[in-house]
């Protein structure tokens, strides 16, 4: 499994509009490509010196080939959708390979 992680720092003045767009439009469009099995959106809890609010969105792909197909077939088009927020955010992307996962059992 490969995690395509996008970390975004967004200006506070537009973060509510951007957050709504991400949750209602962009993330569903990403999942509609069928290249990702799920998405997890989180808010980074550390205040940035540069200001703004930072989020991380993790998209889960089956393998590297599937992620490559996303880059080849969908990435340019979907990144264009964010043009309305141009100049008001900074984003960087990383690819993570899942090595293992452990789940805790809770006894009551």
mmCIF file of C-alpha atoms in Angstrom:
data_model
loop_
_atom_site.group_PDB
_atom_site.id
_atom_site.type_symbol
_atom_site.label_atom_id
_atom_site.label_comp_id
_atom_site.label_asym_id
_atom_site.label_seq_id
_atom_site.Cartn_x
_atom_site.Cartn_y
_atom_site.Cartn_z
ATOM 1 C CA UNK A 1 0.000 0.000 0.000
ATOM 2 C CA UNK A 2 1.171 3.512 -0.875
ATOM 3 C CA UNK A 3 0.011 6.674 0.857
ATOM 4 C CA UNK A 4 -0.003 9.809 -1.275
ATOM 5 C CA UNK A 5 0.271 12.553 1.354
ATOM 6 C CA UNK A 6 -0.522 16.168 0.527
ATOM 7 C CA UNK A 7 0.320 18.739 3.220
ATOM 8 C CA UNK A 8 -1.266 22.144 2.711
ATOM 9 C CA UNK A 9 -0.828 25.408 4.612
ATOM 10 C CA UNK A 10 -3.792 27.652 3.852
ATOM 11 C CA UNK A 11 -4.354 31.310 4.745
ATOM 12 C CA UNK A 12 -6.799 31.701 7.615
ATOM 13 C CA UNK A 13 -8.907 34.205 5.652
ATOM 14 C CA UNK A 14 -10.064 31.524 3.189
ATOM 15 C CA UNK A 15 -9.637 28.335 5.188
ATOM 16 C CA UNK A 16 -13.388 27.775 5.773
ATOM 17 C CA UNK A 17 -14.159 28.070 2.035
ATOM 18 C CA UNK A 18 -11.168 25.877 1.181
ATOM 19 C CA UNK A 19 -12.095 23.254 3.791
ATOM 20 C CA UNK A 20 -15.630 23.023 2.430
ATOM 21 C CA UNK A 21 -14.283 22.708 -1.128
ATOM 22 C CA UNK A 22 -11.870 19.976 -0.077
ATOM 23 C CA UNK A 23 -14.498 17.921 1.741
ATOM 24 C CA UNK A 24 -17.373 18.386 -0.696
ATOM 25 C CA UNK A 25 -15.587 18.544 -4.045
ATOM 26 C CA UNK A 26 -11.881 17.774 -4.215
ATOM 27 C CA UNK A 27 -11.569 14.675 -2.017
ATOM 28 C CA UNK A 28 -14.653 13.058 -3.612
ATOM 29 C CA UNK A 29 -13.158 13.803 -7.073
ATOM 30 C CA UNK A 30 -9.891 12.184 -6.022
ATOM 31 C CA UNK A 31 -11.732 9.076 -4.855
ATOM 32 C CA UNK A 32 -13.820 9.065 -8.055
ATOM 33 C CA UNK A 33 -10.631 8.411 -10.040
ATOM 34 C CA UNK A 34 -10.746 4.891 -8.532
ATOM 35 C CA UNK A 35 -6.992 5.170 -7.922
ATOM 36 C CA UNK A 36 -7.431 5.537 -4.153
ATOM 37 C CA UNK A 37 -9.308 3.301 -1.747
ATOM 38 C CA UNK A 38 -9.808 5.937 0.946
ATOM 39 C CA UNK A 39 -8.747 9.374 2.136
ATOM 40 C CA UNK A 40 -7.954 10.716 5.591
ATOM 41 C CA UNK A 41 -7.901 14.459 6.263
ATOM 42 C CA UNK A 42 -6.215 15.794 9.394
ATOM 43 C CA UNK A 43 -5.346 19.173 10.834
ATOM 44 C CA UNK A 44 -1.721 19.613 11.891
ATOM 45 C CA UNK A 45 -1.740 20.630 15.545
ATOM 46 C CA UNK A 46 1.483 22.667 15.428
ATOM 47 C CA UNK A 47 1.305 26.411 14.814
ATOM 48 C CA UNK A 48 3.439 27.435 11.864
ATOM 49 C CA UNK A 49 5.790 30.412 12.139
ATOM 50 C CA UNK A 50 4.601 31.556 8.721
ATOM 51 C CA UNK A 51 0.992 31.571 9.957
ATOM 52 C CA UNK A 52 -1.960 29.917 8.296
ATOM 53 C CA UNK A 53 -3.513 26.578 9.135
ATOM 54 C CA UNK A 54 -1.908 23.331 8.021
ATOM 55 C CA UNK A 55 -3.742 20.204 6.945
ATOM 56 C CA UNK A 56 -2.594 16.798 5.754
ATOM 57 C CA UNK A 57 -4.649 14.679 3.384
ATOM 58 C CA UNK A 58 -3.619 11.075 2.926
ATOM 59 C CA UNK A 59 -4.882 9.146 -0.082
ATOM 60 C CA UNK A 60 -4.392 5.371 0.014
ATOM 61 C CA UNK A 61 -3.423 3.624 -3.239
ATOM 62 C CA UNK A 62 -3.057 -0.114 -3.780
ATOM 63 C CA UNK A 63 0.479 0.143 -5.191
ATOM 64 C CA UNK A 64 3.009 2.359 -6.973
ATOM 65 C CA UNK A 65 1.594 1.534 -10.406
ATOM 66 C CA UNK A 66 -1.831 2.792 -9.344
ATOM 67 C CA UNK A 67 -0.325 6.022 -8.016
ATOM 68 C CA UNK A 68 1.629 6.445 -11.262
ATOM 69 C CA UNK A 69 -1.616 6.074 -13.205
ATOM 70 C CA UNK A 70 -3.087 8.865 -11.070
ATOM 71 C CA UNK A 71 -0.145 11.127 -11.958
ATOM 72 C CA UNK A 72 -0.430 10.260 -15.666
ATOM 73 C CA UNK A 73 -4.212 10.394 -16.001
ATOM 74 C CA UNK A 74 -5.653 12.706 -13.344
ATOM 75 C CA UNK A 75 -3.136 14.837 -11.414
ATOM 76 C CA UNK A 76 -2.890 17.819 -13.775
ATOM 77 C CA UNK A 77 -6.660 18.130 -14.158
ATOM 78 C CA UNK A 78 -7.382 17.848 -10.439
ATOM 79 C CA UNK A 79 -4.606 20.231 -9.420
ATOM 80 C CA UNK A 80 -6.052 22.818 -11.831
ATOM 81 C CA UNK A 81 -9.225 22.808 -9.731
ATOM 82 C CA UNK A 82 -7.319 24.496 -6.871
ATOM 83 C CA UNK A 83 -6.464 27.554 -9.019
ATOM 84 C CA UNK A 84 -9.255 29.514 -7.302
ATOM 85 C CA UNK A 85 -7.085 29.497 -4.157
ATOM 86 C CA UNK A 86 -3.842 30.314 -5.967
ATOM 87 C CA UNK A 87 -1.417 32.429 -3.948
ATOM 88 C CA UNK A 88 -3.226 31.653 -0.695
ATOM 89 C CA UNK A 89 -1.762 28.228 0.050
ATOM 90 C CA UNK A 90 1.449 26.258 -0.060
ATOM 91 C CA UNK A 91 1.379 22.502 -0.664
ATOM 92 C CA UNK A 92 3.918 19.743 -0.757
ATOM 93 C CA UNK A 93 3.450 16.107 -1.605
ATOM 94 C CA UNK A 94 5.128 12.969 -0.344
ATOM 95 C CA UNK A 95 4.761 9.297 -1.125
ATOM 96 C CA UNK A 96 4.830 6.867 1.775
ATOM 97 C CA UNK A 97 5.130 3.104 1.615
ATOM 98 C CA UNK A 98 3.160 1.249 4.279
ATOM 99 C CA UNK A 99 5.473 -1.251 5.973
ATOM 100 C CA UNK A 100 3.054 -2.541 8.579
ATOM 101 C CA UNK A 101 0.058 -1.639 10.672
ATOM 102 C CA UNK A 102 -0.906 -2.562 14.205
ATOM 103 C CA UNK A 103 -4.300 -2.135 15.786
ATOM 104 C CA UNK A 104 -4.777 -2.050 19.545
ATOM 105 C CA UNK A 105 -7.498 -4.062 21.191
ATOM 106 C CA UNK A 106 -9.335 -2.314 23.965
ATOM 107 C CA UNK A 107 -10.662 -4.304 26.904
ATOM 108 C CA UNK A 108 -13.446 -2.826 28.982
#
